[in-house]
Amino acid sequence: MASARSGLRNLATFTGSFVISGGCMYFLGKYLPYYVVTVSGDSMQPALNPIVSGSRDLVIVRRLSTVEAVEKHASRGDVVDAINPRDTEGDLTVKRLIGLPGDTLLTPRRRDEVLTLKHGMCWLEGDNARVSADSNYYGPVPIRSVKGKLVYVVWPPSRFGRISKRSLTDDNEHKMSSLLYS
């Protein structure tokens, strides 16, 4: 009888610890200014998940929880984490921020269409145009769907470092949309 009570007490202690630690992890994950993401897929090659590394990049992301935070901390050329507009589960996608509200873009992958982004909208593209499902596929994205700015690769160790911001005036080797004026 005493061992049954001891077993129940141990189970209750373990369950309580599990619930408390789970609640702490939830709180920290929701409210800390940074979070960690594993980047999968090859739409951002060569910047992320380059073929030579043979593994997926693990990155630190600066949380951007409001439209105001996106407008203040993210700019054209940054790599961002955003809600995939074609995913009903609300999964995130990693793309480069090409255009912001009011920008006029020339989009070579959409038959050289010229478009001006409306208030509250942005344009996202993958660096690897051949395989990227991005704004060229689904159109402008609500800026509120941007959830973070990727800042550092932390794994694999050979790739440790800051994630570079690509100049949108570089040669258009990857057939990215061009910013005509903002």
Short mmCIF file of N, CA, C and O in Angstrom, two decimals, residues 6-128:
data_model
loop_
_atom_site.label_atom_id
_atom_site.label_comp_id
_atom_site.label_asym_id
_atom_site.label_seq_id
_atom_site.Cartn_x
_atom_site.Cartn_y
_atom_site.Cartn_z
N SER A 6 3.48 5.89 -2.86
CA SER A 6 4.76 6.47 -3.26
C SER A 6 4.82 6.58 -4.79
O SER A 6 5.29 7.58 -5.33
N GLY A 7 4.35 5.54 -5.47
CA GLY A 7 4.33 5.55 -6.94
C GLY A 7 3.41 6.64 -7.47
O GLY A 7 3.75 7.34 -8.43
N LEU A 8 2.22 6.79 -6.84
CA LEU A 8 1.29 7.84 -7.25
C LEU A 8 1.87 9.23 -6.98
O LEU A 8 1.72 10.15 -7.79
N ARG A 9 2.56 9.37 -5.84
CA ARG A 9 3.18 10.65 -5.51
C ARG A 9 4.27 10.99 -6.54
O ARG A 9 4.37 12.12 -7.01
N ASN A 10 5.08 10.01 -6.91
CA ASN A 10 6.12 10.22 -7.92
C ASN A 10 5.50 10.59 -9.28
O ASN A 10 6.01 11.47 -9.97
N LEU A 11 4.42 9.91 -9.61
CA LEU A 11 3.73 10.21 -10.88
C LEU A 11 3.16 11.63 -10.86
O LEU A 11 3.29 12.37 -11.83
N ALA A 12 2.57 12.01 -9.74
CA ALA A 12 2.01 13.36 -9.62
C ALA A 12 3.12 14.41 -9.70
O ALA A 12 2.98 15.45 -10.36
N THR A 13 4.25 14.15 -9.05
CA THR A 13 5.39 15.08 -9.09
C THR A 13 5.91 15.21 -10.52
O THR A 13 6.16 16.31 -11.01
N PHE A 14 6.07 14.07 -11.19
CA PHE A 14 6.56 14.08 -12.57
C PHE A 14 5.58 14.83 -13.48
O PHE A 14 5.97 15.67 -14.28
N THR A 15 4.28 14.54 -13.35
CA THR A 15 3.27 15.19 -14.18
C THR A 15 3.25 16.69 -13.94
O THR A 15 3.21 17.48 -14.88
N GLY A 16 3.31 17.09 -12.67
CA GLY A 16 3.34 18.51 -12.34
C GLY A 16 4.57 19.20 -12.92
O GLY A 16 4.48 20.30 -13.48
N SER A 17 5.73 18.57 -12.81
CA SER A 17 6.96 19.13 -13.37
C SER A 17 6.85 19.25 -14.89
O SER A 17 7.29 20.25 -15.48
N PHE A 18 6.28 18.23 -15.50
CA PHE A 18 6.11 18.24 -16.96
C PHE A 18 5.20 19.38 -17.40
O PHE A 18 5.51 20.11 -18.34
N VAL A 19 4.10 19.57 -16.70
CA VAL A 19 3.15 20.63 -17.04
C VAL A 19 3.78 22.00 -16.83
O VAL A 19 3.66 22.88 -17.68
N ILE A 20 4.48 22.18 -15.72
CA ILE A 20 5.11 23.48 -15.44
C ILE A 20 6.20 23.76 -16.48
O ILE A 20 6.27 24.86 -17.03
N SER A 21 7.06 22.78 -16.77
CA SER A 21 8.13 23.03 -17.75
C SER A 21 7.54 23.25 -19.14
O SER A 21 8.03 24.09 -19.90
N GLY A 22 6.48 22.54 -19.47
CA GLY A 22 5.82 22.76 -20.77
C GLY A 22 5.24 24.16 -20.86
O GLY A 22 5.37 24.84 -21.88
N GLY A 23 4.64 24.63 -19.77
CA GLY A 23 4.10 25.99 -19.74
C GLY A 23 5.20 27.03 -19.86
O GLY A 23 5.05 28.03 -20.58
N CYS A 24 6.33 26.81 -19.20
CA CYS A 24 7.46 27.73 -19.31
C CYS A 24 7.99 27.75 -20.74
O CYS A 24 8.29 28.81 -21.28
N MET A 25 8.13 26.59 -21.36
CA MET A 25 8.62 26.52 -22.74
C MET A 25 7.65 27.25 -23.68
O MET A 25 8.08 27.96 -24.58
N TYR A 26 6.37 27.08 -23.46
CA TYR A 26 5.37 27.77 -24.29
C TYR A 26 5.52 29.28 -24.13
O TYR A 26 5.57 30.02 -25.11
N PHE A 27 5.60 29.73 -22.88
CA PHE A 27 5.72 31.16 -22.61
C PHE A 27 6.99 31.73 -23.24
O PHE A 27 6.97 32.76 -23.91
N LEU A 28 8.14 31.06 -23.02
CA LEU A 28 9.40 31.54 -23.56
C LEU A 28 9.38 31.53 -25.09
O LEU A 28 9.85 32.47 -25.73
N GLY A 29 8.83 30.48 -25.68
CA GLY A 29 8.76 30.40 -27.13
C GLY A 29 7.86 31.46 -27.74
O GLY A 29 8.09 31.94 -28.85
N LYS A 30 6.85 31.87 -27.01
CA LYS A 30 5.90 32.85 -27.53
C LYS A 30 6.36 34.29 -27.33
O LYS A 30 6.07 35.15 -28.15
N TYR A 31 7.11 34.56 -26.28
CA TYR A 31 7.40 35.95 -25.93
C TYR A 31 8.87 36.37 -26.02
O TYR A 31 9.17 37.54 -25.89
N LEU A 32 9.79 35.45 -26.23
CA LEU A 32 11.18 35.85 -26.40
C LEU A 32 11.37 36.55 -27.74
O LEU A 32 10.66 36.25 -28.70
N PRO A 33 12.32 37.46 -27.85
CA PRO A 33 12.50 38.20 -29.10
C PRO A 33 13.15 37.38 -30.22
O PRO A 33 13.18 37.83 -31.36
N TYR A 34 13.66 36.19 -29.92
CA TYR A 34 14.29 35.35 -30.94
C TYR A 34 13.76 33.93 -30.83
O TYR A 34 13.35 33.49 -29.76
N TYR A 35 13.77 33.21 -31.95
CA TYR A 35 13.43 31.80 -31.95
C TYR A 35 14.29 31.09 -32.98
O TYR A 35 15.00 31.73 -33.75
N VAL A 36 14.28 29.78 -32.95
CA VAL A 36 15.13 28.97 -33.83
C VAL A 36 14.26 28.20 -34.81
O VAL A 36 13.21 27.69 -34.43
N VAL A 37 14.71 28.15 -36.07
CA VAL A 37 13.97 27.46 -37.12
C VAL A 37 14.94 26.58 -37.91
O VAL A 37 16.08 26.98 -38.15
N THR A 38 14.48 25.41 -38.31
CA THR A 38 15.22 24.58 -39.25
C THR A 38 14.69 24.88 -40.64
O THR A 38 13.49 24.76 -40.88
N VAL A 39 15.59 25.28 -41.52
CA VAL A 39 15.19 25.62 -42.89
C VAL A 39 15.24 24.35 -43.73
O VAL A 39 16.26 23.68 -43.79
N SER A 40 14.12 24.02 -44.37
CA SER A 40 14.10 22.85 -45.24
C SER A 40 13.83 23.30 -46.67
O SER A 40 13.32 24.39 -46.90
N GLY A 41 14.18 22.47 -47.61
CA GLY A 41 13.95 22.79 -49.01
C GLY A 41 15.12 23.54 -49.61
O GLY A 41 16.06 23.94 -48.92
N ASP A 42 15.05 23.74 -50.93
CA ASP A 42 16.16 24.37 -51.62
C ASP A 42 15.78 25.66 -52.34
O ASP A 42 16.51 26.15 -53.18
N SER A 43 14.64 26.25 -51.97
CA SER A 43 14.22 27.49 -52.64
C SER A 43 15.09 28.68 -52.29
O SER A 43 15.09 29.68 -53.00
N MET A 44 15.86 28.60 -51.21
CA MET A 44 16.72 29.72 -50.82
C MET A 44 18.20 29.45 -51.11
O MET A 44 19.06 30.17 -50.63
N GLN A 45 18.49 28.42 -51.89
CA GLN A 45 19.88 28.17 -52.25
C GLN A 45 20.35 29.26 -53.20
O GLN A 45 19.55 29.73 -54.02
N PRO A 46 21.56 29.70 -53.11
CA PRO A 46 22.66 29.19 -52.30
C PRO A 46 22.78 29.82 -50.92
O PRO A 46 23.61 29.42 -50.13
N ALA A 47 21.94 30.82 -50.59
CA ALA A 47 22.06 31.51 -49.30
C ALA A 47 21.83 30.56 -48.12
O ALA A 47 22.55 30.62 -47.12
N LEU A 48 20.84 29.67 -48.23
CA LEU A 48 20.52 28.72 -47.16
C LEU A 48 20.45 27.31 -47.74
O LEU A 48 20.02 27.13 -48.88
N ASN A 49 20.83 26.34 -46.94
CA ASN A 49 20.84 24.94 -47.36
C ASN A 49 21.60 24.72 -48.66
O ASN A 49 21.10 24.08 -49.58
N PRO A 50 22.83 25.24 -48.76
CA PRO A 50 23.56 25.01 -50.00
C PRO A 50 23.84 23.53 -50.21
O PRO A 50 23.97 22.78 -49.25
N ILE A 51 23.91 23.14 -51.46
CA ILE A 51 24.10 21.73 -51.80
C ILE A 51 25.36 21.18 -51.15
O ILE A 51 25.38 20.06 -50.67
N VAL A 52 26.42 21.98 -51.08
CA VAL A 52 27.70 21.50 -50.54
C VAL A 52 27.64 21.15 -49.06
O VAL A 52 28.43 20.36 -48.58
N SER A 53 26.72 21.73 -48.29
CA SER A 53 26.69 21.46 -46.85
C SER A 53 26.09 20.09 -46.55
O SER A 53 26.42 19.47 -45.55
N GLY A 54 25.17 19.62 -47.38
CA GLY A 54 24.58 18.30 -47.18
C GLY A 54 23.63 18.21 -46.00
O GLY A 54 23.23 17.13 -45.60
N SER A 55 23.27 19.34 -45.39
CA SER A 55 22.33 19.29 -44.28
C SER A 55 21.46 20.53 -44.31
O SER A 55 21.69 21.46 -45.06
N ARG A 56 20.44 20.51 -43.46
CA ARG A 56 19.55 21.66 -43.37
C ARG A 56 20.13 22.68 -42.39
O ARG A 56 20.68 22.31 -41.37
N ASP A 57 19.97 23.96 -42.72
CA ASP A 57 20.47 25.01 -41.85
C ASP A 57 19.52 25.22 -40.66
O ASP A 57 18.30 25.20 -40.82
N LEU A 58 20.11 25.42 -39.51
CA LEU A 58 19.39 25.79 -38.31
C LEU A 58 19.70 27.28 -38.10
O LEU A 58 20.88 27.66 -38.06
N VAL A 59 18.66 28.12 -38.01
CA VAL A 59 18.88 29.56 -37.98
C VAL A 59 18.18 30.22 -36.78
O VAL A 59 17.19 29.71 -36.28
N ILE A 60 18.74 31.35 -36.37
CA ILE A 60 18.12 32.18 -35.34
C ILE A 60 17.31 33.25 -36.07
O ILE A 60 17.80 33.88 -37.01
N VAL A 61 16.07 33.44 -35.61
CA VAL A 61 15.15 34.37 -36.23
C VAL A 61 14.74 35.44 -35.21
O VAL A 61 14.38 35.10 -34.08
N ARG A 62 14.81 36.68 -35.63
CA ARG A 62 14.33 37.78 -34.78
C ARG A 62 12.82 37.88 -34.96
O ARG A 62 12.33 38.08 -36.07
N ARG A 63 12.09 37.72 -33.88
CA ARG A 63 10.63 37.75 -33.92
C ARG A 63 10.14 39.15 -34.29
O ARG A 63 10.59 40.15 -33.75
N LEU A 64 9.21 39.21 -35.25
CA LEU A 64 8.57 40.46 -35.64
C LEU A 64 7.07 40.24 -35.48
O LEU A 64 6.40 39.75 -36.37
N SER A 65 6.55 40.58 -34.32
CA SER A 65 5.18 40.18 -33.96
C SER A 65 4.10 41.16 -34.41
O SER A 65 2.92 40.86 -34.29
N THR A 66 4.49 42.33 -34.93
CA THR A 66 3.48 43.28 -35.39
C THR A 66 3.90 43.85 -36.75
O THR A 66 5.07 43.78 -37.12
N VAL A 67 2.96 44.42 -37.45
CA VAL A 67 3.27 45.06 -38.73
C VAL A 67 4.28 46.18 -38.50
O VAL A 67 5.22 46.37 -39.28
N GLU A 68 4.15 46.90 -37.39
CA GLU A 68 5.07 47.98 -37.07
C GLU A 68 6.48 47.44 -36.89
O GLU A 68 7.46 48.06 -37.32
N ALA A 69 6.62 46.28 -36.25
CA ALA A 69 7.94 45.68 -36.05
C ALA A 69 8.55 45.26 -37.40
O ALA A 69 9.75 45.44 -37.62
N VAL A 70 7.73 44.73 -38.29
CA VAL A 70 8.22 44.36 -39.62
C VAL A 70 8.71 45.61 -40.34
O VAL A 70 9.82 45.62 -40.90
N GLU A 71 7.92 46.67 -40.32
CA GLU A 71 8.29 47.90 -41.01
C GLU A 71 9.55 48.53 -40.41
O GLU A 71 10.33 49.15 -41.13
N LYS A 72 9.77 48.35 -39.11
CA LYS A 72 10.93 48.95 -38.45
C LYS A 72 12.20 48.13 -38.61
O LYS A 72 13.28 48.67 -38.80
N HIS A 73 12.09 46.79 -38.56
CA HIS A 73 13.27 45.94 -38.48
C HIS A 73 13.58 45.12 -39.74
O HIS A 73 14.64 44.53 -39.84
N ALA A 74 12.67 45.05 -40.68
CA ALA A 74 12.93 44.29 -41.91
C ALA A 74 12.97 45.26 -43.09
O ALA A 74 12.21 46.23 -43.12
N SER A 75 13.84 44.98 -44.02
CA SER A 75 13.94 45.85 -45.19
C SER A 75 14.18 44.99 -46.44
O SER A 75 14.46 43.80 -46.34
N ARG A 76 14.08 45.62 -47.58
CA ARG A 76 14.27 44.92 -48.85
C ARG A 76 15.60 44.19 -48.85
O ARG A 76 16.62 44.76 -48.48
N GLY A 77 15.58 42.94 -49.28
CA GLY A 77 16.80 42.14 -49.33
C GLY A 77 16.99 41.22 -48.14
O GLY A 77 17.78 40.29 -48.19
N ASP A 78 16.25 41.45 -47.04
CA ASP A 78 16.35 40.57 -45.87
C ASP A 78 15.65 39.25 -46.14
O ASP A 78 14.70 39.17 -46.92
N VAL A 79 16.12 38.20 -45.46
CA VAL A 79 15.45 36.90 -45.51
C VAL A 79 14.48 36.85 -44.34
O VAL A 79 14.87 37.14 -43.20
N VAL A 80 13.23 36.50 -44.62
CA VAL A 80 12.19 36.51 -43.58
C VAL A 80 11.48 35.17 -43.50
O VAL A 80 11.53 34.35 -44.41
N ASP A 81 10.81 34.99 -42.38
CA ASP A 81 9.99 33.83 -42.09
C ASP A 81 8.55 34.35 -42.14
O ASP A 81 8.22 35.31 -41.44
N ALA A 82 7.71 33.76 -42.98
CA ALA A 82 6.33 34.25 -43.13
C ALA A 82 5.36 33.09 -43.22
O ALA A 82 5.73 31.99 -43.61
N ILE A 83 4.12 33.35 -42.89
CA ILE A 83 3.08 32.34 -43.04
C ILE A 83 2.89 32.10 -44.53
O ILE A 83 2.71 33.04 -45.31
N ASN A 84 2.95 30.85 -44.92
CA ASN A 84 2.78 30.48 -46.33
C ASN A 84 1.32 30.69 -46.72
O ASN A 84 0.43 30.05 -46.18
N PRO A 85 1.06 31.60 -47.68
CA PRO A 85 -0.34 31.91 -48.03
C PRO A 85 -1.09 30.75 -48.69
O PRO A 85 -2.31 30.76 -48.74
N ARG A 86 -0.38 29.74 -49.17
CA ARG A 86 -1.03 28.60 -49.82
C ARG A 86 -1.17 27.40 -48.90
O ARG A 86 -1.63 26.35 -49.31
N ASP A 87 -0.77 27.54 -47.65
CA ASP A 87 -0.79 26.43 -46.70
C ASP A 87 -1.92 26.62 -45.71
O ASP A 87 -1.93 27.58 -44.95
N THR A 88 -2.89 25.72 -45.72
CA THR A 88 -4.04 25.84 -44.83
C THR A 88 -3.68 25.56 -43.37
O THR A 88 -4.43 25.90 -42.47
N GLU A 89 -2.52 24.95 -43.13
CA GLU A 89 -2.08 24.64 -41.76
C GLU A 89 -1.40 25.84 -41.10
O GLU A 89 -1.11 25.80 -39.92
N GLY A 90 -1.09 26.87 -41.87
CA GLY A 90 -0.40 28.03 -41.31
C GLY A 90 1.10 27.82 -41.15
O GLY A 90 1.75 28.49 -40.35
N ASP A 91 1.67 26.87 -41.92
CA ASP A 91 3.11 26.64 -41.85
C ASP A 91 3.87 27.86 -42.35
O ASP A 91 3.36 28.65 -43.14
N LEU A 92 5.11 27.97 -41.89
CA LEU A 92 5.94 29.11 -42.27
C LEU A 92 6.81 28.77 -43.48
O LEU A 92 7.15 27.62 -43.71
N THR A 93 7.14 29.79 -44.24
CA THR A 93 8.02 29.66 -45.39
C THR A 93 9.13 30.69 -45.24
O THR A 93 8.92 31.75 -44.66
N VAL A 94 10.31 30.37 -45.76
CA VAL A 94 11.45 31.28 -45.69
C VAL A 94 11.70 31.83 -47.08
O VAL A 94 11.90 31.07 -48.03
N LYS A 95 11.66 33.16 -47.22
CA LYS A 95 11.84 33.83 -48.51
C LYS A 95 12.56 35.15 -48.30
O LYS A 95 12.67 35.64 -47.19
N ARG A 96 13.00 35.74 -49.40
CA ARG A 96 13.63 37.06 -49.35
C ARG A 96 12.58 38.14 -49.56
O ARG A 96 11.72 38.01 -50.44
N LEU A 97 12.64 39.19 -48.76
CA LEU A 97 11.72 40.32 -48.87
C LEU A 97 12.18 41.21 -50.02
O LEU A 97 13.25 41.80 -49.96
N ILE A 98 11.39 41.27 -51.07
CA ILE A 98 11.75 42.01 -52.27
C ILE A 98 11.08 43.38 -52.31
O ILE A 98 11.71 44.37 -52.68
N GLY A 99 9.81 43.44 -51.98
CA GLY A 99 9.09 44.70 -52.08
C GLY A 99 8.21 44.96 -50.87
O GLY A 99 7.70 44.04 -50.25
N LEU A 100 8.05 46.25 -50.57
CA LEU A 100 7.23 46.71 -49.45
C LEU A 100 6.07 47.56 -49.99
O LEU A 100 6.08 47.93 -51.17
N PRO A 101 5.09 47.87 -49.15
CA PRO A 101 3.94 48.66 -49.62
C PRO A 101 4.37 49.93 -50.35
O PRO A 101 5.26 50.65 -49.90
N GLY A 102 3.75 50.16 -51.51
CA GLY A 102 4.05 51.33 -52.31
C GLY A 102 5.13 51.12 -53.35
O GLY A 102 5.29 51.93 -54.26
N ASP A 103 5.91 50.03 -53.24
CA ASP A 103 6.97 49.76 -54.22
C ASP A 103 6.36 49.34 -55.55
O ASP A 103 5.32 48.69 -55.60
N THR A 104 7.03 49.70 -56.64
CA THR A 104 6.65 49.24 -57.97
C THR A 104 7.73 48.27 -58.44
O THR A 104 8.92 48.59 -58.40
N LEU A 105 7.30 47.08 -58.84
CA LEU A 105 8.22 46.00 -59.21
C LEU A 105 8.03 45.56 -60.65
O LEU A 105 6.91 45.57 -61.17
N LEU A 106 9.13 45.12 -61.26
CA LEU A 106 9.09 44.44 -62.54
C LEU A 106 9.32 42.98 -62.22
O LEU A 106 10.34 42.63 -61.61
N THR A 107 8.40 42.10 -62.59
CA THR A 107 8.47 40.69 -62.22
C THR A 107 8.75 39.82 -63.44
O THR A 107 7.83 39.44 -64.16
N PRO A 108 10.02 39.48 -63.70
CA PRO A 108 10.36 38.72 -64.90
C PRO A 108 9.73 37.33 -64.96
O PRO A 108 9.45 36.82 -66.04
N ARG A 109 9.47 36.72 -63.81
CA ARG A 109 8.87 35.39 -63.82
C ARG A 109 7.36 35.44 -64.01
O ARG A 109 6.72 34.41 -64.12
N ARG A 110 6.79 36.64 -64.08
CA ARG A 110 5.35 36.77 -64.35
C ARG A 110 5.17 37.55 -65.65
O ARG A 110 4.39 38.47 -65.74
N ARG A 111 5.98 37.18 -66.65
CA ARG A 111 5.93 37.79 -67.98
C ARG A 111 6.18 39.29 -67.93
O ARG A 111 5.45 40.08 -68.55
N ASP A 112 7.18 39.68 -67.18
CA ASP A 112 7.58 41.09 -67.06
C ASP A 112 6.42 42.02 -66.67
O ASP A 112 6.32 43.15 -67.12
N GLU A 113 5.58 41.52 -65.80
CA GLU A 113 4.47 42.32 -65.29
C GLU A 113 5.03 43.42 -64.37
O GLU A 113 5.95 43.20 -63.61
N VAL A 114 4.49 44.61 -64.48
CA VAL A 114 4.84 45.71 -63.58
C VAL A 114 3.67 45.86 -62.61
O VAL A 114 2.52 45.94 -63.03
N LEU A 115 3.98 45.87 -61.32
CA LEU A 115 2.90 46.02 -60.34
C LEU A 115 3.35 46.91 -59.20
O LEU A 115 4.53 46.97 -58.88
N THR A 116 2.40 47.60 -58.61
CA THR A 116 2.65 48.43 -57.44
C THR A 116 1.97 47.75 -56.25
O THR A 116 0.79 47.40 -56.32
N LEU A 117 2.76 47.56 -55.20
CA LEU A 117 2.23 46.88 -54.01
C LEU A 117 1.33 47.82 -53.22
O LEU A 117 1.70 48.95 -52.91
N LYS A 118 0.15 47.32 -52.91
CA LYS A 118 -0.83 48.10 -52.15
C LYS A 118 -0.44 48.18 -50.67
O LYS A 118 0.40 47.42 -50.20
N HIS A 119 -1.10 49.07 -49.95
CA HIS A 119 -0.89 49.22 -48.52
C HIS A 119 -1.08 47.87 -47.82
O HIS A 119 -2.05 47.16 -48.10
N GLY A 120 -0.17 47.53 -46.95
CA GLY A 120 -0.29 46.29 -46.18
C GLY A 120 0.19 45.04 -46.90
O GLY A 120 0.06 43.94 -46.38
N MET A 121 0.79 45.19 -48.10
CA MET A 121 1.23 44.03 -48.87
C MET A 121 2.74 44.08 -49.09
O MET A 121 3.36 45.15 -49.10
N CYS A 122 3.36 42.89 -49.26
CA CYS A 122 4.78 42.81 -49.57
C CYS A 122 4.99 41.73 -50.62
O CYS A 122 4.07 40.98 -50.96
N TRP A 123 6.20 41.65 -51.16
CA TRP A 123 6.54 40.69 -52.22
C TRP A 123 7.69 39.84 -51.72
O TRP A 123 8.73 40.36 -51.29
N LEU A 124 7.53 38.51 -51.73
CA LEU A 124 8.53 37.57 -51.24
C LEU A 124 8.98 36.65 -52.37
O LEU A 124 8.14 36.17 -53.13
N GLU A 125 10.29 36.40 -52.47
CA GLU A 125 10.81 35.47 -53.47
C GLU A 125 11.91 34.62 -52.88
O GLU A 125 12.68 35.06 -52.03
N GLY A 126 12.02 33.39 -53.40
CA GLY A 126 13.13 32.52 -53.07
C GLY A 126 14.31 32.87 -53.97
O GLY A 126 14.12 33.33 -55.10
N ASP A 127 15.53 32.63 -53.49
CA ASP A 127 16.72 32.93 -54.29
C ASP A 127 16.87 31.96 -55.47
O ASP A 127 17.43 32.31 -56.49
N ASN A 128 16.38 30.75 -55.31
CA ASN A 128 16.49 29.72 -56.34
C ASN A 128 15.20 29.71 -57.17
O ASN A 128 14.28 28.95 -56.90
#
